[in-house]
Amino acid sequence: NSINWGRLAPQVAYYFSAYADLVKQGAIQAGDVINVVVPTGNFGNILAAYYAREMGLPLGKLICASNQNDVLTEFLTTGVYDRQRPFFQTLSPSMDILLSSNLERLLYHLTKGDALKVAGWMDSLAQNGRYQVDEETLAALRDIFAAGCAGDDATKAVISRVLREEHYLLDPHTAVAWNVAQAYKAQSGDERYSLIVSTASPYKFCRPVLEAVTEAPVPEGADEFALIRQLADKTATNAPVALTRLERETVKHQKLVQKDGLEQAVCEWLGV
């Protein structure tokens, strides 16, 4: 989980590596300032971009892309974090989050280490479900970050359009980021090069991606491995070998445990 520094630290390196790749490809010149667009719910990957920026990587706007659970979009534009809202299960489930753990770290930095102020906001969130940062902190947020959101219909439309026009197959999370990137550019007029962070394989989300590509629903109960093959055929792309190999593997764990039996099952497994 991106709460853990063991995940955040290597994510910082991704941004330096990606920037070097862009220079090598001739897409930008060394020293050019670029924007990054990150699909996120827990604010981990985009916090890594913030650290890369603080370490000297020439990043401009850090654009936070959310799905229908748009608590981060509201916060980064208004300074109000309010988790008291409907929770939606979307096509981009890794972003289905209403409590973004890594924001506390960002706020500590933006308030110049004012731990008491940040603790007060976190207490308000725990007790009242919301908090509002002061004007100085909001100005600091707006100076670095931008934000936008996209629902499931827009996500599917982007997957279909990008495959058709760019010959690139997006997963639902990256499709949210692509949508937000285009909207930000249109609204802001910011013409700087934008790096869109892709966070998953589309084959991890075969059903919604296939529905987006074919513009038709996938029958309930459809075999997942058959969907992988169908998606590969429809898009002329290759599924990850690790996924296709699973179909030939023996299922080792057959035991089903209900939620109220988890403690006993763990004790049995440990032999205690």
mmCIF file of C-alpha atoms in Angstrom:
data_model
loop_
_atom_site.group_PDB
_atom_site.id
_atom_site.type_symbol
_atom_site.label_atom_id
_atom_site.label_comp_id
_atom_site.label_asym_id
_atom_site.label_seq_id
_atom_site.Cartn_x
_atom_site.Cartn_y
_atom_site.Cartn_z
ATOM 1 C CA ASN A 1 0.000 0.000 0.000
ATOM 2 C CA SER A 2 1.225 3.496 -0.760
ATOM 3 C CA ILE A 3 0.974 4.391 2.928
ATOM 4 C CA ASN A 4 4.280 2.525 3.206
ATOM 5 C CA TRP A 5 7.520 4.374 2.401
ATOM 6 C CA GLY A 6 8.747 1.173 0.758
ATOM 7 C CA ARG A 7 6.319 1.883 -2.060
ATOM 8 C CA LEU A 8 6.595 5.671 -2.173
ATOM 9 C CA ALA A 9 10.390 5.711 -2.486
ATOM 10 C CA PRO A 10 10.642 3.730 -5.743
ATOM 11 C CA GLN A 11 7.725 5.703 -7.174
ATOM 12 C CA VAL A 12 9.858 8.840 -6.847
ATOM 13 C CA ALA A 13 12.416 7.179 -9.114
ATOM 14 C CA TYR A 14 9.736 6.524 -11.767
ATOM 15 C CA TYR A 15 9.466 10.245 -12.453
ATOM 16 C CA PHE A 16 13.186 10.782 -12.908
ATOM 17 C CA SER A 17 13.329 7.722 -15.176
ATOM 18 C CA ALA A 18 10.348 8.867 -17.250
ATOM 19 C CA TYR A 19 11.796 12.367 -17.618
ATOM 20 C CA ALA A 20 15.128 10.912 -18.784
ATOM 21 C CA ASP A 21 13.266 8.734 -21.302
ATOM 22 C CA LEU A 22 11.462 11.775 -22.716
ATOM 23 C CA VAL A 23 14.768 13.600 -23.153
ATOM 24 C CA LYS A 24 16.311 10.536 -24.804
ATOM 25 C CA GLN A 25 13.341 10.242 -27.184
ATOM 26 C CA GLY A 26 13.623 13.912 -28.138
ATOM 27 C CA ALA A 27 10.148 14.702 -26.846
ATOM 28 C CA ILE A 28 11.596 17.413 -24.579
ATOM 29 C CA GLN A 29 14.920 19.105 -23.948
ATOM 30 C CA ALA A 30 16.799 18.608 -20.678
ATOM 31 C CA GLY A 31 15.583 21.269 -18.276
ATOM 32 C CA ASP A 32 12.140 21.678 -19.871
ATOM 33 C CA VAL A 33 9.324 21.901 -17.334
ATOM 34 C CA ILE A 34 6.608 19.296 -17.834
ATOM 35 C CA ASN A 35 3.300 18.534 -16.145
ATOM 36 C CA VAL A 36 2.357 15.120 -14.790
ATOM 37 C CA VAL A 37 -1.149 13.673 -14.605
ATOM 38 C CA VAL A 38 -1.655 10.944 -12.015
ATOM 39 C CA PRO A 39 -4.765 8.815 -11.422
ATOM 40 C CA THR A 40 -4.940 8.393 -7.655
ATOM 41 C CA GLY A 41 -7.270 7.868 -4.739
ATOM 42 C CA ASN A 42 -4.863 7.489 -1.841
ATOM 43 C CA PHE A 43 -2.601 10.326 -3.073
ATOM 44 C CA GLY A 44 0.484 8.132 -2.947
ATOM 45 C CA ASN A 45 1.809 8.171 -6.516
ATOM 46 C CA ILE A 46 1.228 11.900 -6.930
ATOM 47 C CA LEU A 47 2.919 12.518 -3.567
ATOM 48 C CA ALA A 48 5.937 10.727 -5.042
ATOM 49 C CA ALA A 49 5.781 13.224 -7.921
ATOM 50 C CA TYR A 50 5.762 16.046 -5.372
ATOM 51 C CA TYR A 51 8.909 14.654 -3.759
ATOM 52 C CA ALA A 52 10.571 14.337 -7.171
ATOM 53 C CA ARG A 53 9.666 17.991 -7.803
ATOM 54 C CA GLU A 54 11.126 19.033 -4.456
ATOM 55 C CA MET A 55 14.309 17.114 -5.295
ATOM 56 C CA GLY A 56 14.790 19.268 -8.382
ATOM 57 C CA LEU A 57 13.041 17.445 -11.208
ATOM 58 C CA PRO A 58 11.526 20.182 -13.440
ATOM 59 C CA LEU A 59 7.857 19.381 -12.952
ATOM 60 C CA GLY A 60 5.199 22.045 -13.351
ATOM 61 C CA LYS A 61 1.629 21.244 -12.420
ATOM 62 C CA LEU A 62 0.920 17.987 -10.643
ATOM 63 C CA ILE A 63 -2.546 17.125 -11.920
ATOM 64 C CA CYS A 64 -4.599 14.826 -9.711
ATOM 65 C CA ALA A 65 -7.100 12.698 -11.633
ATOM 66 C CA SER A 66 -10.059 11.224 -9.731
ATOM 67 C CA ASN A 67 -13.017 9.093 -10.712
ATOM 68 C CA GLN A 68 -16.576 9.628 -9.474
ATOM 69 C CA ASN A 69 -15.231 9.554 -5.900
ATOM 70 C CA ASP A 70 -14.031 13.112 -6.336
ATOM 71 C CA VAL A 71 -13.075 14.070 -2.786
ATOM 72 C CA LEU A 72 -9.551 14.993 -3.910
ATOM 73 C CA THR A 73 -10.803 17.157 -6.769
ATOM 74 C CA GLU A 74 -12.903 19.186 -4.346
ATOM 75 C CA PHE A 75 -10.089 19.458 -1.822
ATOM 76 C CA LEU A 76 -7.432 20.623 -4.261
ATOM 77 C CA THR A 77 -9.731 23.283 -5.705
ATOM 78 C CA THR A 78 -11.520 24.528 -2.569
ATOM 79 C CA GLY A 79 -9.376 23.493 0.403
ATOM 80 C CA VAL A 80 -12.300 21.569 1.906
ATOM 81 C CA TYR A 81 -11.855 17.846 2.539
ATOM 82 C CA ASP A 82 -15.268 16.270 3.140
ATOM 83 C CA ARG A 83 -15.537 12.488 3.227
ATOM 84 C CA GLN A 84 -19.258 12.700 4.040
ATOM 85 C CA ARG A 85 -20.464 11.901 0.540
ATOM 86 C CA PRO A 86 -21.793 8.913 -1.387
ATOM 87 C CA PHE A 87 -19.254 6.193 -2.111
ATOM 88 C CA PHE A 88 -19.248 4.797 -5.634
ATOM 89 C CA GLN A 89 -17.910 1.490 -6.901
ATOM 90 C CA THR A 90 -16.440 2.412 -10.264
ATOM 91 C CA LEU A 91 -14.568 0.871 -13.187
ATOM 92 C CA SER A 92 -11.320 2.172 -11.619
ATOM 93 C CA PRO A 93 -11.504 0.483 -8.192
ATOM 94 C CA SER A 94 -8.004 1.417 -7.006
ATOM 95 C CA MET A 95 -9.264 5.006 -6.855
ATOM 96 C CA ASP A 96 -12.473 4.190 -4.959
ATOM 97 C CA ILE A 97 -11.272 5.905 -1.792
ATOM 98 C CA LEU A 98 -12.773 8.639 0.382
ATOM 99 C CA LEU A 99 -9.949 8.847 2.929
ATOM 100 C CA SER A 100 -6.642 9.698 1.259
ATOM 101 C CA SER A 101 -3.921 8.713 3.698
ATOM 102 C CA ASN A 102 -1.003 10.538 2.114
ATOM 103 C CA LEU A 103 -2.556 14.012 2.255
ATOM 104 C CA GLU A 104 -1.417 14.351 5.852
ATOM 105 C CA ARG A 105 2.204 14.081 4.680
ATOM 106 C CA LEU A 106 1.689 16.723 1.991
ATOM 107 C CA LEU A 107 0.022 19.126 4.415
ATOM 108 C CA TYR A 108 2.929 18.755 6.832
ATOM 109 C CA HIS A 109 5.295 19.945 4.107
ATOM 110 C CA LEU A 110 3.067 22.761 2.828
ATOM 111 C CA THR A 111 2.617 24.145 6.364
ATOM 112 C CA LYS A 112 6.397 24.104 6.839
ATOM 113 C CA GLY A 113 6.210 21.350 9.417
ATOM 114 C CA ASP A 114 3.378 22.750 11.531
ATOM 115 C CA ALA A 115 2.455 19.421 13.116
ATOM 116 C CA LEU A 116 -0.096 20.946 15.517
ATOM 117 C CA LYS A 117 -2.026 22.592 12.693
ATOM 118 C CA VAL A 118 -2.079 19.393 10.633
ATOM 119 C CA ALA A 119 -3.059 17.343 13.682
ATOM 120 C CA GLY A 120 -6.000 19.677 14.218
ATOM 121 C CA TRP A 121 -7.222 19.094 10.681
ATOM 122 C CA MET A 122 -6.844 15.331 11.074
ATOM 123 C CA ASP A 123 -8.766 15.435 14.367
ATOM 124 C CA SER A 124 -11.551 17.355 12.648
ATOM 125 C CA LEU A 125 -11.641 14.739 9.893
ATOM 126 C CA ALA A 126 -11.889 11.923 12.443
ATOM 127 C CA GLN A 127 -14.558 13.617 14.554
ATOM 128 C CA ASN A 128 -16.591 15.540 11.966
ATOM 129 C CA GLY A 129 -15.739 13.866 8.664
ATOM 130 C CA ARG A 130 -14.313 17.052 7.183
ATOM 131 C CA TYR A 131 -11.733 19.809 7.570
ATOM 132 C CA GLN A 132 -10.834 23.032 5.789
ATOM 133 C CA VAL A 133 -7.289 24.306 5.378
ATOM 134 C CA ASP A 134 -6.370 27.962 5.773
ATOM 135 C CA GLU A 135 -5.950 30.369 2.864
ATOM 136 C CA GLU A 136 -2.152 30.186 2.913
ATOM 137 C CA THR A 137 -2.180 26.407 2.613
ATOM 138 C CA LEU A 138 -4.856 26.514 -0.091
ATOM 139 C CA ALA A 139 -2.722 28.964 -2.075
ATOM 140 C CA ALA A 140 0.244 26.602 -1.777
ATOM 141 C CA LEU A 141 -1.905 23.698 -2.973
ATOM 142 C CA ARG A 142 -3.189 25.631 -5.975
ATOM 143 C CA ASP A 143 0.315 26.757 -6.880
ATOM 144 C CA ILE A 144 1.495 23.180 -7.354
ATOM 145 C CA PHE A 145 -1.581 21.051 -7.969
ATOM 146 C CA ALA A 146 -4.519 20.966 -10.329
ATOM 147 C CA ALA A 147 -7.333 18.434 -10.269
ATOM 148 C CA GLY A 148 -10.170 16.950 -12.251
ATOM 149 C CA CYS A 149 -12.442 13.927 -12.323
ATOM 150 C CA ALA A 150 -14.145 11.619 -14.821
ATOM 151 C CA GLY A 151 -17.040 9.185 -14.445
ATOM 152 C CA ASP A 152 -17.413 5.679 -15.842
ATOM 153 C CA ASP A 153 -19.097 6.730 -19.093
ATOM 154 C CA ALA A 154 -16.287 9.160 -19.874
ATOM 155 C CA THR A 155 -13.732 6.510 -18.934
ATOM 156 C CA LYS A 156 -15.159 3.989 -21.402
ATOM 157 C CA ALA A 157 -15.404 6.616 -24.125
ATOM 158 C CA VAL A 158 -11.733 7.561 -23.683
ATOM 159 C CA ILE A 159 -10.603 3.909 -23.815
ATOM 160 C CA SER A 160 -12.446 3.469 -27.115
ATOM 161 C CA ARG A 161 -11.262 6.753 -28.631
ATOM 162 C CA VAL A 162 -7.603 6.413 -27.659
ATOM 163 C CA LEU A 163 -7.439 2.885 -29.074
ATOM 164 C CA ARG A 164 -9.025 4.097 -32.302
ATOM 165 C CA GLU A 165 -6.962 7.261 -32.693
ATOM 166 C CA GLU A 166 -3.681 6.476 -30.925
ATOM 167 C CA HIS A 167 -3.603 2.654 -31.165
ATOM 168 C CA TYR A 168 -2.964 2.476 -27.431
ATOM 169 C CA LEU A 169 -5.021 0.381 -25.015
ATOM 170 C CA LEU A 170 -5.726 2.119 -21.708
ATOM 171 C CA ASP A 171 -6.822 0.576 -18.443
ATOM 172 C CA PRO A 172 -9.700 2.380 -16.654
ATOM 173 C CA HIS A 173 -7.417 4.233 -14.213
ATOM 174 C CA THR A 174 -5.155 5.571 -16.946
ATOM 175 C CA ALA A 175 -8.248 6.484 -18.966
ATOM 176 C CA VAL A 176 -9.395 8.710 -16.100
ATOM 177 C CA ALA A 177 -6.003 10.443 -16.170
ATOM 178 C CA TRP A 178 -6.140 10.851 -19.971
ATOM 179 C CA ASN A 179 -9.594 12.431 -19.716
ATOM 180 C CA VAL A 180 -8.492 14.820 -16.953
ATOM 181 C CA ALA A 181 -5.308 15.721 -18.890
ATOM 182 C CA GLN A 182 -7.318 16.765 -21.942
ATOM 183 C CA ALA A 183 -9.806 18.728 -19.834
ATOM 184 C CA TYR A 184 -7.021 20.527 -17.937
ATOM 185 C CA LYS A 185 -5.278 21.548 -21.152
ATOM 186 C CA ALA A 186 -8.510 22.852 -22.670
ATOM 187 C CA GLN A 187 -9.510 24.790 -19.553
ATOM 188 C CA SER A 188 -6.113 26.193 -18.564
ATOM 189 C CA GLY A 189 -4.450 26.766 -21.918
ATOM 190 C CA ASP A 190 -1.293 25.239 -20.435
ATOM 191 C CA GLU A 191 0.655 23.912 -23.432
ATOM 192 C CA ARG A 192 3.503 22.299 -21.525
ATOM 193 C CA TYR A 193 4.253 18.663 -22.268
ATOM 194 C CA SER A 194 2.159 16.400 -20.048
ATOM 195 C CA LEU A 195 3.261 12.987 -18.832
ATOM 196 C CA ILE A 196 0.252 10.759 -18.137
ATOM 197 C CA VAL A 197 1.056 8.105 -15.558
ATOM 198 C CA SER A 198 -0.222 4.653 -16.502
ATOM 199 C CA THR A 199 -0.813 2.574 -13.402
ATOM 200 C CA ALA A 200 -2.080 -0.859 -14.494
ATOM 201 C CA SER A 201 -2.443 -3.307 -17.360
ATOM 202 C CA PRO A 202 -5.780 -3.112 -19.192
ATOM 203 C CA TYR A 203 -5.881 -6.907 -18.985
ATOM 204 C CA LYS A 204 -6.308 -6.622 -15.239
ATOM 205 C CA PHE A 205 -9.723 -5.087 -15.983
ATOM 206 C CA CYS A 206 -10.780 -7.149 -18.985
ATOM 207 C CA ARG A 207 -14.531 -6.813 -18.613
ATOM 208 C CA PRO A 208 -14.866 -2.984 -18.588
ATOM 209 C CA VAL A 209 -12.080 -2.516 -21.148
ATOM 210 C CA LEU A 210 -13.651 -5.036 -23.505
ATOM 211 C CA GLU A 211 -17.053 -3.379 -23.065
ATOM 212 C CA ALA A 212 -15.484 -0.031 -23.909
ATOM 213 C CA VAL A 213 -13.762 -1.404 -27.007
ATOM 214 C CA THR A 214 -16.746 -3.357 -28.358
ATOM 215 C CA GLU A 215 -19.357 -0.886 -27.059
ATOM 216 C CA ALA A 216 -21.397 -3.877 -25.921
ATOM 217 C CA PRO A 217 -21.999 -5.455 -22.498
ATOM 218 C CA VAL A 218 -20.110 -8.594 -21.522
ATOM 219 C CA PRO A 219 -22.456 -11.401 -20.361
ATOM 220 C CA GLU A 220 -22.457 -12.132 -16.649
ATOM 221 C CA GLY A 221 -20.505 -15.230 -15.779
ATOM 222 C CA ALA A 222 -18.283 -15.030 -18.859
ATOM 223 C CA ASP A 223 -15.024 -16.951 -18.509
ATOM 224 C CA GLU A 224 -12.269 -14.519 -17.545
ATOM 225 C CA PHE A 225 -9.618 -16.269 -19.621
ATOM 226 C CA ALA A 226 -11.920 -16.196 -22.642
ATOM 227 C CA LEU A 227 -12.265 -12.442 -22.100
ATOM 228 C CA ILE A 228 -8.478 -12.077 -22.106
ATOM 229 C CA ARG A 229 -8.258 -13.841 -25.456
ATOM 230 C CA GLN A 230 -11.131 -11.814 -26.853
ATOM 231 C CA LEU A 231 -9.578 -8.520 -25.757
ATOM 232 C CA ALA A 232 -6.269 -9.478 -27.342
ATOM 233 C CA ASP A 233 -7.994 -10.365 -30.625
ATOM 234 C CA LYS A 234 -10.112 -7.213 -30.692
ATOM 235 C CA THR A 235 -7.236 -4.838 -29.962
ATOM 236 C CA ALA A 236 -4.274 -6.601 -31.615
ATOM 237 C CA THR A 237 -2.388 -6.399 -28.313
ATOM 238 C CA ASN A 238 -0.675 -9.051 -26.216
ATOM 239 C CA ALA A 239 -1.915 -10.092 -22.814
ATOM 240 C CA PRO A 240 0.721 -10.366 -20.071
ATOM 241 C CA VAL A 241 2.239 -13.843 -20.069
ATOM 242 C CA ALA A 242 1.760 -14.139 -16.313
ATOM 243 C CA LEU A 243 -2.002 -13.835 -16.788
ATOM 244 C CA THR A 244 -2.367 -16.207 -19.726
ATOM 245 C CA ARG A 245 -0.223 -18.792 -17.932
ATOM 246 C CA LEU A 246 -2.653 -18.871 -15.005
ATOM 247 C CA GLU A 247 -5.213 -20.781 -17.051
ATOM 248 C CA ARG A 248 -2.880 -23.791 -17.134
ATOM 249 C CA GLU A 249 -1.958 -23.670 -13.468
ATOM 250 C CA THR A 250 -3.448 -25.932 -10.802
ATOM 251 C CA VAL A 251 -5.667 -24.221 -8.238
ATOM 252 C CA LYS A 252 -3.906 -24.864 -4.937
ATOM 253 C CA HIS A 253 -6.214 -23.166 -2.472
ATOM 254 C CA GLN A 254 -9.831 -24.334 -2.523
ATOM 255 C CA LYS A 255 -10.944 -23.465 0.996
ATOM 256 C CA LEU A 256 -13.593 -20.761 1.326
ATOM 257 C CA VAL A 257 -13.780 -18.895 4.628
ATOM 258 C CA GLN A 258 -16.616 -16.583 5.622
ATOM 259 C CA LYS A 259 -15.780 -13.269 7.258
ATOM 260 C CA ASP A 260 -16.811 -14.331 10.755
ATOM 261 C CA GLY A 261 -14.552 -17.391 10.505
ATOM 262 C CA LEU A 262 -11.363 -15.578 9.520
ATOM 263 C CA GLU A 263 -9.840 -15.500 13.001
ATOM 264 C CA GLN A 264 -10.318 -19.240 13.509
ATOM 265 C CA ALA A 265 -8.965 -20.007 10.030
ATOM 266 C CA VAL A 266 -5.795 -17.985 10.680
ATOM 267 C CA CYS A 267 -5.290 -19.727 14.032
ATOM 268 C CA GLU A 268 -5.682 -23.120 12.367
ATOM 269 C CA TRP A 269 -3.187 -22.160 9.677
ATOM 270 C CA LEU A 270 -0.701 -21.027 12.332
ATOM 271 C CA GLY A 271 -1.345 -24.131 14.413
ATOM 272 C CA VAL A 272 -2.336 -22.253 17.534
#
